[in-house]
Every structure is written in C-alpha cells, then in structure tokens.
Coordinates of C-alpha atoms in Angstrom, one line a residue:
X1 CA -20.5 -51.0 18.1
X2 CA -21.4 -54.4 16.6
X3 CA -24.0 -54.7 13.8
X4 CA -27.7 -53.7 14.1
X5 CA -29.7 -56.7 13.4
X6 CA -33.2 -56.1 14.7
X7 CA -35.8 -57.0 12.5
X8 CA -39.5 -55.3 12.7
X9 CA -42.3 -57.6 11.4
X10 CA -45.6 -56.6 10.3
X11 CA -49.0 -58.8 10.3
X12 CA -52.4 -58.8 11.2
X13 CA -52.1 -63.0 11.0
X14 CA -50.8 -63.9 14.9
X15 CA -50.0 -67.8 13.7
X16 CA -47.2 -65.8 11.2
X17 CA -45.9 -63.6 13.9
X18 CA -45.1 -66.6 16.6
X19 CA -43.1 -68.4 13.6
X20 CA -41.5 -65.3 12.7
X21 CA -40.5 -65.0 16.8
X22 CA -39.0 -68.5 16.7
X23 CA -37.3 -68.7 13.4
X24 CA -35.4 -65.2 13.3
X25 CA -33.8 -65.3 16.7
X26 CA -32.2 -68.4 14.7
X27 CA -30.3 -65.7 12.4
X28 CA -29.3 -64.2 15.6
X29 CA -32.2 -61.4 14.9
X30 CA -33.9 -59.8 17.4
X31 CA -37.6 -59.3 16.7
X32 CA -40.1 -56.8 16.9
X33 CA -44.0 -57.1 16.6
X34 CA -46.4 -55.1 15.5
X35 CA -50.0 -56.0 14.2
X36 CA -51.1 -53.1 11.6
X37 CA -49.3 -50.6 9.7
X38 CA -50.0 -47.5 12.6
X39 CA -49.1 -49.8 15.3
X40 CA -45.6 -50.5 13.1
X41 CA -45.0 -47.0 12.6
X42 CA -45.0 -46.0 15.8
X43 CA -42.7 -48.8 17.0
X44 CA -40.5 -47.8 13.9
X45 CA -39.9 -44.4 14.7
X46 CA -39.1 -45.8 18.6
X47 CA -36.8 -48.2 17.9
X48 CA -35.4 -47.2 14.1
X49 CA -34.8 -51.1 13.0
X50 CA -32.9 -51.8 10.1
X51 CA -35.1 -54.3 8.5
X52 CA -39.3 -54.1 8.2
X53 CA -40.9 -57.6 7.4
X54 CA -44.2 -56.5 6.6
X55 CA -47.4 -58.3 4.8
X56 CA -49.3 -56.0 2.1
X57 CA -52.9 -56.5 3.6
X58 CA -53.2 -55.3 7.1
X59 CA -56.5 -53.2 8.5
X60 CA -55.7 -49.4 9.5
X61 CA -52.8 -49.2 6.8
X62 CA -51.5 -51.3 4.4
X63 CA -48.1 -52.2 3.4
X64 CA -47.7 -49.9 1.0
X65 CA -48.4 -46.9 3.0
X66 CA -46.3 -48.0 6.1
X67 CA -43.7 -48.5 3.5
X68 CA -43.7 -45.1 1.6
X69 CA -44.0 -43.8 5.6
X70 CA -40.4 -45.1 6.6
X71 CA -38.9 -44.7 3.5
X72 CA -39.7 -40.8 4.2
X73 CA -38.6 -40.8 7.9
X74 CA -35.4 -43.8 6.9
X75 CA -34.7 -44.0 3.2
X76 CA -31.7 -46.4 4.1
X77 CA -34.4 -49.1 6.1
X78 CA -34.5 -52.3 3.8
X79 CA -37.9 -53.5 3.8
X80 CA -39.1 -56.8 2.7
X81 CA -42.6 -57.3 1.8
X82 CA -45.2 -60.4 2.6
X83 CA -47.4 -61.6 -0.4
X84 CA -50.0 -63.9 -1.8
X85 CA -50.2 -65.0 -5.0
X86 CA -53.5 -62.8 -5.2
X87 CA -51.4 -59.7 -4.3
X88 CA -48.4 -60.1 -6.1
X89 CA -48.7 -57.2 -8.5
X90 CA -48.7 -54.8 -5.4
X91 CA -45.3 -56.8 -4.3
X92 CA -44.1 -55.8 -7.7
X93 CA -44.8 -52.1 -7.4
X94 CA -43.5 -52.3 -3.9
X95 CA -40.5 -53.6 -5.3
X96 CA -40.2 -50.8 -7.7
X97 CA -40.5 -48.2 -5.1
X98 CA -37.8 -49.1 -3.0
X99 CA -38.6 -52.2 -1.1
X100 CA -35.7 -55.0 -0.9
X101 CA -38.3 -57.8 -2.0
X102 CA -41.4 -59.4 -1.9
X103 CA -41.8 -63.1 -0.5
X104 CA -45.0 -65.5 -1.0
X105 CA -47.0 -67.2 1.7
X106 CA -46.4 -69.5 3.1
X107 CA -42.8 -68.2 3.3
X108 CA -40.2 -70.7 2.6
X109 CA -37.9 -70.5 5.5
X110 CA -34.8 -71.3 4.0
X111 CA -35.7 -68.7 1.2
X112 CA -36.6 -66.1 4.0
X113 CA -33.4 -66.6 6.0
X114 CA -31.3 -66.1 2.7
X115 CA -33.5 -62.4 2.0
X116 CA -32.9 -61.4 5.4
X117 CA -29.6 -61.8 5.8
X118 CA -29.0 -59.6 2.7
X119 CA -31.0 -57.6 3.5
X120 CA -29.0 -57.0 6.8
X121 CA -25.9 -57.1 4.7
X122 CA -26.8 -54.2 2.2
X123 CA -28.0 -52.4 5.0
X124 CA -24.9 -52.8 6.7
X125 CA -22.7 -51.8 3.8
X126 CA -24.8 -48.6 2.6
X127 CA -24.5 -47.7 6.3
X128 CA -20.5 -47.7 6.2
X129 CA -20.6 -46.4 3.0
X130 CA -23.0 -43.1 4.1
X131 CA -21.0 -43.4 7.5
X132 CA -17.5 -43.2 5.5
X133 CA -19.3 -40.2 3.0
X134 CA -20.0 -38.3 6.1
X135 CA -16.8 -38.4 7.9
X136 CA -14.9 -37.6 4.4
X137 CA -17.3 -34.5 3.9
X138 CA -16.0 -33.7 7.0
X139 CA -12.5 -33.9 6.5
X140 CA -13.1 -32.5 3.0
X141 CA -15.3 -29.4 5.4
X142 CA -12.3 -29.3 8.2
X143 CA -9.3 -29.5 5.3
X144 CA -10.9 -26.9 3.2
X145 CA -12.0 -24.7 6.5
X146 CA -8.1 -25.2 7.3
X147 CA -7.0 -24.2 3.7
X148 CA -9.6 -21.2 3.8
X149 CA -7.8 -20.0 7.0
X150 CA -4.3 -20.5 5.6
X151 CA -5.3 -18.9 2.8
X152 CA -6.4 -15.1 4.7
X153 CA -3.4 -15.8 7.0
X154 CA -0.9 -15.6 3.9
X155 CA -3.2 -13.0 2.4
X156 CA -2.9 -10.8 6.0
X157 CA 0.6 -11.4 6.3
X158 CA 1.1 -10.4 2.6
X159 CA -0.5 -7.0 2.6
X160 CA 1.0 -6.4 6.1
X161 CA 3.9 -6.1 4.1
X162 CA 4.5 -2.2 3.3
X163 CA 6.6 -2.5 0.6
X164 CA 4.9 -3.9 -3.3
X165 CA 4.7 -7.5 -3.6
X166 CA 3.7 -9.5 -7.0
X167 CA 3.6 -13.3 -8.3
X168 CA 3.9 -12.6 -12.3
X169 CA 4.5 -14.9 -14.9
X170 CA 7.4 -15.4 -18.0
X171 CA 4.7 -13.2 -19.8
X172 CA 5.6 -10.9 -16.4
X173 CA 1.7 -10.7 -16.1
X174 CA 0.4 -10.8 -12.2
X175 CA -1.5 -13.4 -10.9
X176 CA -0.9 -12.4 -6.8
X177 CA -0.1 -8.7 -5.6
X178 CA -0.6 -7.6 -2.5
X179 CA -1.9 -4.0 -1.2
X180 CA 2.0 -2.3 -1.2
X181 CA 1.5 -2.9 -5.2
X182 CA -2.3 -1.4 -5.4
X183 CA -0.8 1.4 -3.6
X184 CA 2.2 1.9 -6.0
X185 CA 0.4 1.5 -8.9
X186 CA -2.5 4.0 -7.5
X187 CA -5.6 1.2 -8.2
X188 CA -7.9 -1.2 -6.7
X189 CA -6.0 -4.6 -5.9
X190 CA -8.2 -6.3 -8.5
X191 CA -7.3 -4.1 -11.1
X192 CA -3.8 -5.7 -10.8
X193 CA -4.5 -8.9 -11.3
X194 CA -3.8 -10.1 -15.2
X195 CA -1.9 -6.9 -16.0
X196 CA 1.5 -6.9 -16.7
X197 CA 3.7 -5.4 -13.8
X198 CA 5.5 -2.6 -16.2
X199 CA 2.3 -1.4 -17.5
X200 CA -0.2 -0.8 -14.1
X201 CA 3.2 -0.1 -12.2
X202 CA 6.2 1.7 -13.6
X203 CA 3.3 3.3 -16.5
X204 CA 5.7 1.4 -19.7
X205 CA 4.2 0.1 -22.7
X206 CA 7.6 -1.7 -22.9
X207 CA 9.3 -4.1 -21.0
X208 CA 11.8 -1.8 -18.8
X209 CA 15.2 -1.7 -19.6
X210 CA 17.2 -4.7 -17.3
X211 CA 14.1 -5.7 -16.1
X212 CA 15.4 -8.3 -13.0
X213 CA 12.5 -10.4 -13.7
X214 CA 13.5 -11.5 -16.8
X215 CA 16.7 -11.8 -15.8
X216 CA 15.7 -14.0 -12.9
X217 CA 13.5 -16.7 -15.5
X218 CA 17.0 -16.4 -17.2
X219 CA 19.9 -17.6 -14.8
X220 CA 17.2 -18.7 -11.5
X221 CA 18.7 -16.7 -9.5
X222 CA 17.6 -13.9 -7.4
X223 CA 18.6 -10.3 -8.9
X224 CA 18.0 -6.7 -7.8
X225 CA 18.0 -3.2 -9.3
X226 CA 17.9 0.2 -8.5
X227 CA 15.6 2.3 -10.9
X228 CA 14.3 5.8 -11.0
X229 CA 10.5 6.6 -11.8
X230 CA 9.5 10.5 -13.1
X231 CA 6.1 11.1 -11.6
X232 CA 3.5 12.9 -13.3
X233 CA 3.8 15.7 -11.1
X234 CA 7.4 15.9 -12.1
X235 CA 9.0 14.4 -9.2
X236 CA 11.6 11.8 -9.4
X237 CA 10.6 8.5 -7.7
X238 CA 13.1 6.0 -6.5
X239 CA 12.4 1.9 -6.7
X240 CA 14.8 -0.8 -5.3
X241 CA 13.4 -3.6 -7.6
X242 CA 14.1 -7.4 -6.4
X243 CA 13.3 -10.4 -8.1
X244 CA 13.3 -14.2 -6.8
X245 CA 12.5 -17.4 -8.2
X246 CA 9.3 -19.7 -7.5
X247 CA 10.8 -23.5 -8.5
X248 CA 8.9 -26.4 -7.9
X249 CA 10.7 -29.6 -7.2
X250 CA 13.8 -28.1 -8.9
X251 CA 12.2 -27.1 -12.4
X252 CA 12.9 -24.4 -14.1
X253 CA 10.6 -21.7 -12.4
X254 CA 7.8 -20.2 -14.2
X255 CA 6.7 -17.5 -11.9
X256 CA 8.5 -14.8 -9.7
X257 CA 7.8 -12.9 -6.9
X258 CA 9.0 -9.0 -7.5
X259 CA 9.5 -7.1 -4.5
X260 CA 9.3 -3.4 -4.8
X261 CA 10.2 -0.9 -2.1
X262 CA 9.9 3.2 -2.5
X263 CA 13.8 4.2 -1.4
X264 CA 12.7 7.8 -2.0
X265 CA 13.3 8.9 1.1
X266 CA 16.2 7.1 1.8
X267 CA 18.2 8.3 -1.8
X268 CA 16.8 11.9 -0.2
X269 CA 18.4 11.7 3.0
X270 CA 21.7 10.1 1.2
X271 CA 22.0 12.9 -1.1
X272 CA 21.3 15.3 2.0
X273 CA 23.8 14.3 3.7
X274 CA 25.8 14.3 0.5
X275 CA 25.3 18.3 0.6
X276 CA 25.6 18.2 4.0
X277 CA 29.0 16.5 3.6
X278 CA 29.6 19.2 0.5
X279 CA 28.8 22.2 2.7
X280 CA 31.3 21.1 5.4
X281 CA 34.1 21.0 2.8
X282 CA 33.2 24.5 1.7
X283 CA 33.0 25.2 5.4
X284 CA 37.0 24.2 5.4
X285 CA 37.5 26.1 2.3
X286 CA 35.6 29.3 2.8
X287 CA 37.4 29.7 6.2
X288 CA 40.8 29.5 4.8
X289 CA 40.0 31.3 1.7
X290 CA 39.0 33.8 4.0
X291 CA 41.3 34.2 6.2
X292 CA 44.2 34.5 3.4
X293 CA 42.5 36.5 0.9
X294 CA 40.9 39.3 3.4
X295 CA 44.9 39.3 4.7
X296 CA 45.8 40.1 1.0
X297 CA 42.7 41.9 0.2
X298 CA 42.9 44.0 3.5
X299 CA 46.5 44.9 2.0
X300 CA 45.6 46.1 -0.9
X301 CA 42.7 48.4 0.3
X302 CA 44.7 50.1 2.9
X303 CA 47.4 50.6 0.2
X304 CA 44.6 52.0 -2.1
X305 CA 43.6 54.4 0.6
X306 CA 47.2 55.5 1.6
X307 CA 47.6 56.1 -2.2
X308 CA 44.4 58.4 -2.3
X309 CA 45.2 60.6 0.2
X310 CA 48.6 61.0 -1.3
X311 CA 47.4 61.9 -4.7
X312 CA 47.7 65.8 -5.1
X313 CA 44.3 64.8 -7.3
X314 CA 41.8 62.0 -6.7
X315 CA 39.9 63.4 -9.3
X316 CA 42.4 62.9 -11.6
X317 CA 42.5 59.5 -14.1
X318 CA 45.1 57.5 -11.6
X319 CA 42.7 58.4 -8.6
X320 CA 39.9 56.9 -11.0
X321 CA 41.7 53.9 -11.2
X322 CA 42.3 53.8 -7.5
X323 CA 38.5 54.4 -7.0
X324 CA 38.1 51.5 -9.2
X325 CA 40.1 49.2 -7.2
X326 CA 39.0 50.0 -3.8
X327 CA 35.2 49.4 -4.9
X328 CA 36.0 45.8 -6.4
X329 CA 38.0 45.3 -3.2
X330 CA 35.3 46.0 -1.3
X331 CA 32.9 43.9 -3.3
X332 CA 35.0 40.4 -2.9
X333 CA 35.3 40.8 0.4
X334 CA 31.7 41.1 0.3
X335 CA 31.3 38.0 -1.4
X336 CA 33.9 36.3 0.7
X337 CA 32.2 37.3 3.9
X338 CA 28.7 36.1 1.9
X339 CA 30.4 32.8 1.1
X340 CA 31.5 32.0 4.8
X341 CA 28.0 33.1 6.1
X342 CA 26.6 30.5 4.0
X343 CA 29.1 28.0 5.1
X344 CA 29.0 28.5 8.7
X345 CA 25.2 29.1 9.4
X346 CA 24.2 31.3 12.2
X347 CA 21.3 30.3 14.5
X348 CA 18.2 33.1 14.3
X349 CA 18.2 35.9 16.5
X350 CA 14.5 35.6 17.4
X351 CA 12.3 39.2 18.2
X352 CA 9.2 40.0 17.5
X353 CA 8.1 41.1 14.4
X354 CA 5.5 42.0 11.6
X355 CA 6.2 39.3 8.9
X356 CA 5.8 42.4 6.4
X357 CA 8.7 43.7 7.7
X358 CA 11.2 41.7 5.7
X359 CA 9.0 41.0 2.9
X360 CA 8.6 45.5 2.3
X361 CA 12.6 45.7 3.2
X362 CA 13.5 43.2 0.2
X363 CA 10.8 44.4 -2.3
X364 CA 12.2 47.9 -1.2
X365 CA 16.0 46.8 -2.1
X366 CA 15.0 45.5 -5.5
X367 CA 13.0 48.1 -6.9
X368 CA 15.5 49.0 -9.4
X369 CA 15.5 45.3 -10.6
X370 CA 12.0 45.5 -10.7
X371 CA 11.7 48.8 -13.0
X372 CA 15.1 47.3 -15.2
X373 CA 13.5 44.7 -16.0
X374 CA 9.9 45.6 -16.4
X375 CA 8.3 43.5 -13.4
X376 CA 5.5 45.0 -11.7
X377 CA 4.8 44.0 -8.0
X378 CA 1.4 43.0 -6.3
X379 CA 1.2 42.8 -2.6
X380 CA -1.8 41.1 -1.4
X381 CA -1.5 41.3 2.5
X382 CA -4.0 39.7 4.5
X383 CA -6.1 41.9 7.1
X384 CA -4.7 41.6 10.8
X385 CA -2.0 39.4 10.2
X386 CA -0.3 38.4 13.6
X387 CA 2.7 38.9 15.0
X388 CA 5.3 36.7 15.2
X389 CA 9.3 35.8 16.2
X390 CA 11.6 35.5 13.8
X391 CA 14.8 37.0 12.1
X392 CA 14.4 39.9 10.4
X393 CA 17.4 40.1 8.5
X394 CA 17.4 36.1 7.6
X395 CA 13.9 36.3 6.4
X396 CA 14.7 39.9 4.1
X397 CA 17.7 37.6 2.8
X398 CA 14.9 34.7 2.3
X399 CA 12.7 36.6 0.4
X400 CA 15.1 39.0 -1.4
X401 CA 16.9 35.7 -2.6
X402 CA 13.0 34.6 -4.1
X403 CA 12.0 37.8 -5.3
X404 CA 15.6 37.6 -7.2
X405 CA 14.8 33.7 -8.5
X406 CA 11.6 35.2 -10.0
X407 CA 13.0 38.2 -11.5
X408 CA 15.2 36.4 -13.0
X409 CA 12.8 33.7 -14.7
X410 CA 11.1 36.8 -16.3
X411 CA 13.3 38.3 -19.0
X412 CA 10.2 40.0 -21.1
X413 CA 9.0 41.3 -17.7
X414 CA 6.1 39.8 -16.2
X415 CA 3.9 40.4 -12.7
X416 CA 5.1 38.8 -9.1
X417 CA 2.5 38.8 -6.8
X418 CA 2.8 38.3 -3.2
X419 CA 0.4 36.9 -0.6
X420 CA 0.5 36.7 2.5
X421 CA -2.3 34.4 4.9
X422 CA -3.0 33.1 8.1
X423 CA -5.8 30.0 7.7
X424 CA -3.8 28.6 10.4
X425 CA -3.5 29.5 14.2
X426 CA 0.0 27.7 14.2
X427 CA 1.2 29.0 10.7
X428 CA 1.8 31.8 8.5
X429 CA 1.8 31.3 5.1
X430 CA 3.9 33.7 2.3
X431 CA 3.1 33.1 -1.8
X432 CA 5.4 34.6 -4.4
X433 CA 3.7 33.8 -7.2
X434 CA 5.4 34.8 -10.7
X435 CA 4.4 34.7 -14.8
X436 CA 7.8 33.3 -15.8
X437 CA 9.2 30.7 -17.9
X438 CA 8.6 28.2 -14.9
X439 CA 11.0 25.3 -13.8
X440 CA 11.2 22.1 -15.8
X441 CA 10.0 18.9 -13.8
X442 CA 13.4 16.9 -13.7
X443 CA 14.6 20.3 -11.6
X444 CA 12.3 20.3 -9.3
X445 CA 13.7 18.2 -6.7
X446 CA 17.0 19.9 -7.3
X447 CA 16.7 23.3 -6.9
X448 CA 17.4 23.8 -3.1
X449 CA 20.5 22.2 -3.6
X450 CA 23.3 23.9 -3.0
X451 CA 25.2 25.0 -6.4
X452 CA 22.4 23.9 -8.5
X453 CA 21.7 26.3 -11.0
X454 CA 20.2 26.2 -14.7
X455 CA 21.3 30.1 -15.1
X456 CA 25.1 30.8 -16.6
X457 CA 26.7 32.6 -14.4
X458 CA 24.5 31.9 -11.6
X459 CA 26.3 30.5 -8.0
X460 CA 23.6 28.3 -7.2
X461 CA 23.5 29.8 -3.5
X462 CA 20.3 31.9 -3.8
X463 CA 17.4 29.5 -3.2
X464 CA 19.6 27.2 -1.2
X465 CA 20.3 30.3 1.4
X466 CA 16.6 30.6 1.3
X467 CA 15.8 26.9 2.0
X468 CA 18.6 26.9 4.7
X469 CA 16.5 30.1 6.9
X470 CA 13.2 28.6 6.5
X471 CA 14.4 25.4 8.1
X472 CA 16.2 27.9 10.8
X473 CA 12.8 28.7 11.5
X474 CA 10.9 25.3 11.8
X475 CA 9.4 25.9 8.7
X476 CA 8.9 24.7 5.5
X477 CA 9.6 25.9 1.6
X478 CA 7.5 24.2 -1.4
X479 CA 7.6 24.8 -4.8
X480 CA 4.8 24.6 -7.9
X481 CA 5.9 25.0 -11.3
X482 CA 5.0 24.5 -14.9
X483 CA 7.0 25.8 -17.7
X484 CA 5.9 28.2 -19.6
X485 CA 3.0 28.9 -17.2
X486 CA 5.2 30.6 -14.0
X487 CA 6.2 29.8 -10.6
X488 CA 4.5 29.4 -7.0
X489 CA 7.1 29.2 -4.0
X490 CA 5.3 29.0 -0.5
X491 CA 7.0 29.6 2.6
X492 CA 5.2 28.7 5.9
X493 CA 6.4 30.0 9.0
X494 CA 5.6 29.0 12.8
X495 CA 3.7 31.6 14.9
X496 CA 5.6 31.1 18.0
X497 CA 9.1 29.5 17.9
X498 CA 11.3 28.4 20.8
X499 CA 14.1 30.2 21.7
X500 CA 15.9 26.8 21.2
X501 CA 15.8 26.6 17.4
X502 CA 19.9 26.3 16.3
X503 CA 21.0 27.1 12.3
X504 CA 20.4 23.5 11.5
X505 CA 17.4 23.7 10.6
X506 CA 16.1 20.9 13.7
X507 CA 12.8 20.7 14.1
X508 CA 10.3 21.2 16.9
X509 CA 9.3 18.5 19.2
X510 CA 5.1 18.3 19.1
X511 CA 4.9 20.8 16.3
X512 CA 3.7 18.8 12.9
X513 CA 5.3 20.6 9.6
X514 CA 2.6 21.8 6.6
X515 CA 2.9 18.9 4.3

C-alpha cells in the first residue's frame, strides 16, 4: 500500500481554499475541502486523512474544537493550524495540545510545503512504528499463547505419568513434581513445591542414606536405587529411586529429575513366587521323606505290635516302653502325612454348609488349650447367617490353626472373641479377635509366609496353612495388630463358589475380592 497523503483543509476564506487546491497537489497531496469545523468533521470521520489544515476562526466551530474532536476519534492525525498575528496565542495553546504547528497568514508557501511534508513524514513513521507495536504484541500474544499451550501439554503429559516425578535442586529442594509425587507423599501438589524431596516424601529429617541424587550432582550420571519405606501402618513399602541429570549446554547440572516408582507389588509377587518356588522344593522333599521314612516307620510299628502281642505282659515296664514307641510312631507319621498335605495342596471338596460348623468343631478341639491356658471364648454369631459351600474340614483346619495363633500370643490368658457377619450378599465375614501381646509392624507382611515364625519351636506352617485354604476358597485373610493391644484376623469367605475352584488358590472371574 503506498503512503497516505491526503490532506483535509479547513476555512471559511474561499480565496485560501482555491490556493490551497492548486499548490498542494504540487506536493503530490490530494485535497480535501471543507468550509467550517462541522462540515470538516464529518468529512474527517468519512475519509480519516492523515493531515487537517485548519484556520482557528471559522463560524459553527472553531479550530480548537474540531481539533480536540479528531484528536478524540484519531489521536495519531497531525494537524496543522492557520493563524493571524491577532490569534496567535490560541495557535500556541493549540500547539500545546497536540497540534503539529501553527502557520501565519498569509502562508508562506515554501514554509507551508516544508510543514506539510513533515507533517506527512511523522505521520508516516508513528504509523509504522504503532503498525510494527501491533504486529509484535501479536507475536508476543501468539508466542506466549503457544508457550502457554506447551506449557499444560508438558504439565498433562507429566501427571499422566503414574509413577512420582520431581525437578529438585543441589539443595534437593523441589521446584516441579507432578501428581505421582503428591500422591506418594499423601499432599496437595502445591504443598510440594519448595520442600525438600526426603522430608514431604520418604518422611526423613535427614538426607537418606545413598541418596542417588546426590550422587548424580556428583559424577553427572544417571543412578538408581532400590529402597524400602516402613509405613505408618506398619507396612513395608518398596521404592525403585532413579535419578538423571538436567545439563545445559554441557555445564555441570544444577537440577535433577527423580523418578520414583512403588515396586510394592512387584517385590510381593517376586517373593511369592519365591515361596512358591520354596514350597515346590519341599514338595520334592516331603514326598521322598515320605515315602522312606513311613517304609522305616511302618517297620518299626508292625515290629512294635508283633512284640506286644508276644509279651506274656503288656502291662509290664518293657510293654510300657513298647506303648511308648508305638505312640511316637504314630505321631511322626502324623506329622509326615501333615507335612506332605501342606506340600501337595488338595483342591476343596465343596458341600453345603453352616459356616459355624467348622468354627464350633475347632473351638470344640481346643477346649483343653483354652482352660490350660486360661483363655475364655466369646462367640458372637450373627442371627440367620446363610448357608454356604465350602470345605468343612479345610476351614476347621483354618480356624483351629487361628484360634491356636491367638492362644498362643496370650501366655497370662486373655479373651478371643469370635464374630461372625454377613453385611454382604456376596460375602461372609469371620473376626477372631484376641487381647494378646499383638504382632510387631515389621512382621506384618510376613506372617503368611511359609516357615515364618517369631515363636521357638514353632514350624511356621500354622497361619500359612490357613492363608493357603482361604485362597482355596476365593477368599481373602487380613490382619490388624498392635502390640501390646491384641490381634484382629478377618477371614471373608464367598457365598456361592464354583465348583471349578483348584488348591491354588485362583481366583474367580467377575467376582471382586474385599480389599
């Protein structure tokens, strides 16, 4: 577009507007006319010229007013104003209030081509200049839109991220973290930001020990680490813990990004399969071990019996002895038997039954242990409890091997009271709740391992067995402990289970477990 050089001029005097009609075309001006300030303003507001020649004195409205008028609808319209000596204090003011400058009549041509002309230019220029303002606010707008947008992108694609993600400094204080790490840490996002990572996140008032970060601002190089995390609950909770670099144009980096992901579950299903791995070995074992000791044990007890009905006396002290031996005979091959059950898992024979059934068998099987060693038993049944399927003799063995668990935690005698509930239609739930010396926290996640035990003498089977025949029966075993303050083990058992179920434990498709 080439320059805008139309020029408005202003006068009630028609001799002064035909000279300003010839000379200005001269400047290669095209020129508009207008006899009195309303007349101009209209034709202003039409056409929008860059330059206003106007003279001060002019009927309807003077040059002042039409002056302050465009300057309100154009600030950037130069404006040159038309004066005689007797009105040259109003040029002046004009002057000060924005116009370009003032002229005298009779205009001096020469002088009055030299005032347009920069009057154009400035005009011009402040044009570019406010044309060049705009279209950089408009980069600045589009770049900072386009920042603003790369900006939530990052942030979206950062908190998509499960696992916990920080920026921290050498101070290892966080300046970024995303919504993995304000789930980790258990707080808002915002009450990250300016904390140090081993304070809002591992719970340390010191740094922790082989801290990768640290390491990383060290050597620049990326590092990882395994660490463990005790929960307040008790629990044990496993971190993998990386740690990378942020270097800018090869400097030494001053801040890292710490990756943190919660390998709980995957240490959990490593160490099951660690037991499962274990059992299987004692599988091996157990069979062989029983298959040559019950030989050798099923030698000595026939000899035994031979030997007893020889003896003129049984009652005598050699037939004592005899006794002796055939009773401890018969116990290991108990135990041999028991030990290659629990090796070689059998799959529940499924009936219907009262869930009270098992649970009055094993309190009726301990109730010597209960008087020996001062425990008194509460049953709390609930009203019109449902049947359900299930095996009777894996669940008395479940619950016997509980009741046993709590009897033993209560050496000064205490109280074990047993409820049973149905809040559920899908679920039955059993509490054993006892008033012992309760289970430390670093145990907790231990003690349906098989072999685990805290007690001397103690096999390490018991609660194990019973883990193993809840899982037979798509259920699920928790525990609650505190010590000194007793133990809560609930067992929650389906109403209705297929007749599919195997030993393993496998749970059922479309059925979601009690958490």
């Amino acid at each position: 577009m080439g320059e805008d050089r139309r020029v408005l001029v202003v006068d009630d005097d028609e001799h002064a507007l035909e000279m300003m009609a010839e000379f200005l075309p001269t400047l290669s001006c095209e020129v508009l006319l207008a006899h009195d300030g309303v007349e101009a303003l209209q034709l202003f507001q039409a056409e929008r010229p860059p330059l206003v020649l106007t003279d001060l004195q002019m009927p309807l409205m003077d040059g002042l007013a039409l002056m302050k008028a465009i300057k309100e609808f154009s600030p950037r319209t130069e404006i040159l104003i038309l004066t005689g000596h007797a009105d040259l204090g109003s040029a002046v003011e004009a002057v000060r209030q924005g116009a370009f400058g003032y002229l005298l009549k009779p205009v001096d041509l020469q002088t009055l081509g030299r005032q347009v002309k920069q009057a154009l230019e400035r005009y011009r220029l402040v044009s570019e200049k406010e044309a060049l303002l705009d279209e950089l606010e408009q980069r600045v707008e589009n770049r900072t839109q386009a920042l603003i947008e790369s900006q939530q992108r990052l942030r979206a694609v950062f908190d998509a991220i499960a696992d916990s993600l920080i920026i921290v400094d050498q101070n290892l204080m966080i300046s970024v973290a995303n919504a993995g790490a304000a789930a980790l840490a258990g707080s808002p996002l915002e009450a990250l930001i300016g904390r140090m990572c081993y304070r809002v996140l591992f719970g340390r008032e010191e740094i922790c020990d082989g801290c990768p970060v640290l390491e990383t601002f060290s050597n620049g190089r990326a590092v990882s680490r395994s660490v463990s995390q005790q929960m307040p609950d008790g629990r044990s909770r496993y971190l993998e813990v990386s740690s990378y670099p942020l270097a800018y144009e090869g400097k030494r980096p001053m801040e890292a990004v710490e990756l943190i992901r919660d390998v709980t579950e995957k240490v959990h299903q490593a160490h099951h399969l660690q037991n499962v791995e274990k059992l299987a070995s004692v599988g091996q074992l157990a069979a062989g071990l029983a298959h040559e000791l019950g030989n050798a044990l099923a030698i000595i007890g026939g000899s035994v019996q031979v030997l007893l009905k020889q003896a003129a006396d049984p009652c005598r002290e050699g037939g004592e002895y005899l006794e002796a031996i055939h009773r401890n005979v018969a116990a290991a091959d108990r135990t041999i038997r028991g030990l290659l059950a629990f090796a070689r898992p059998q799959a529940p024979c499924l009936e219907v039954m009262d869930l009270t059934e098992p649970l009055d068998r094993a309190c009726l099987l301990l109730r010597g242990e209960f008087a020996k060693h001062g425990v008194q038993l509460v049953k709390q049944y609930a009203p019109d409890l449902p049947r359900m399927k299930g095996d009777v003799e894996q669940l008395q063995q479940l619950f016997l091997n509980l009741l046993l668990n709590a009897i033993q935690a209560m050496d000064d005698g205490g109280t074990i009271t047993i409820n049973t509930v149905f809040d559920s239609p899908e679920w039955l739930r059993v509490e054993l709740v006892d008033t012992g010396y309760g289970i430390p926290k670093a145990d907790l996640d231990r003690i349906f391992d098989p072999f685990f035990t805290t007690r001397e003498g103690g096999t390490g089977l018991g609660l194990s067995i019973a883990h193993r025949h809840v899982e037979a029966h798509l259920g699920r075993l928790m525990v609650e402990s505190e010590e000194g303050q007793g133990t809560r083990f609930t067992v929650f058992l389906p109403t209705a289970i297929p007749q599919t179920v195997s030993g393993g434990g496998g749970g059922e498709r479309g059925r979601e477990r009690p958490k």
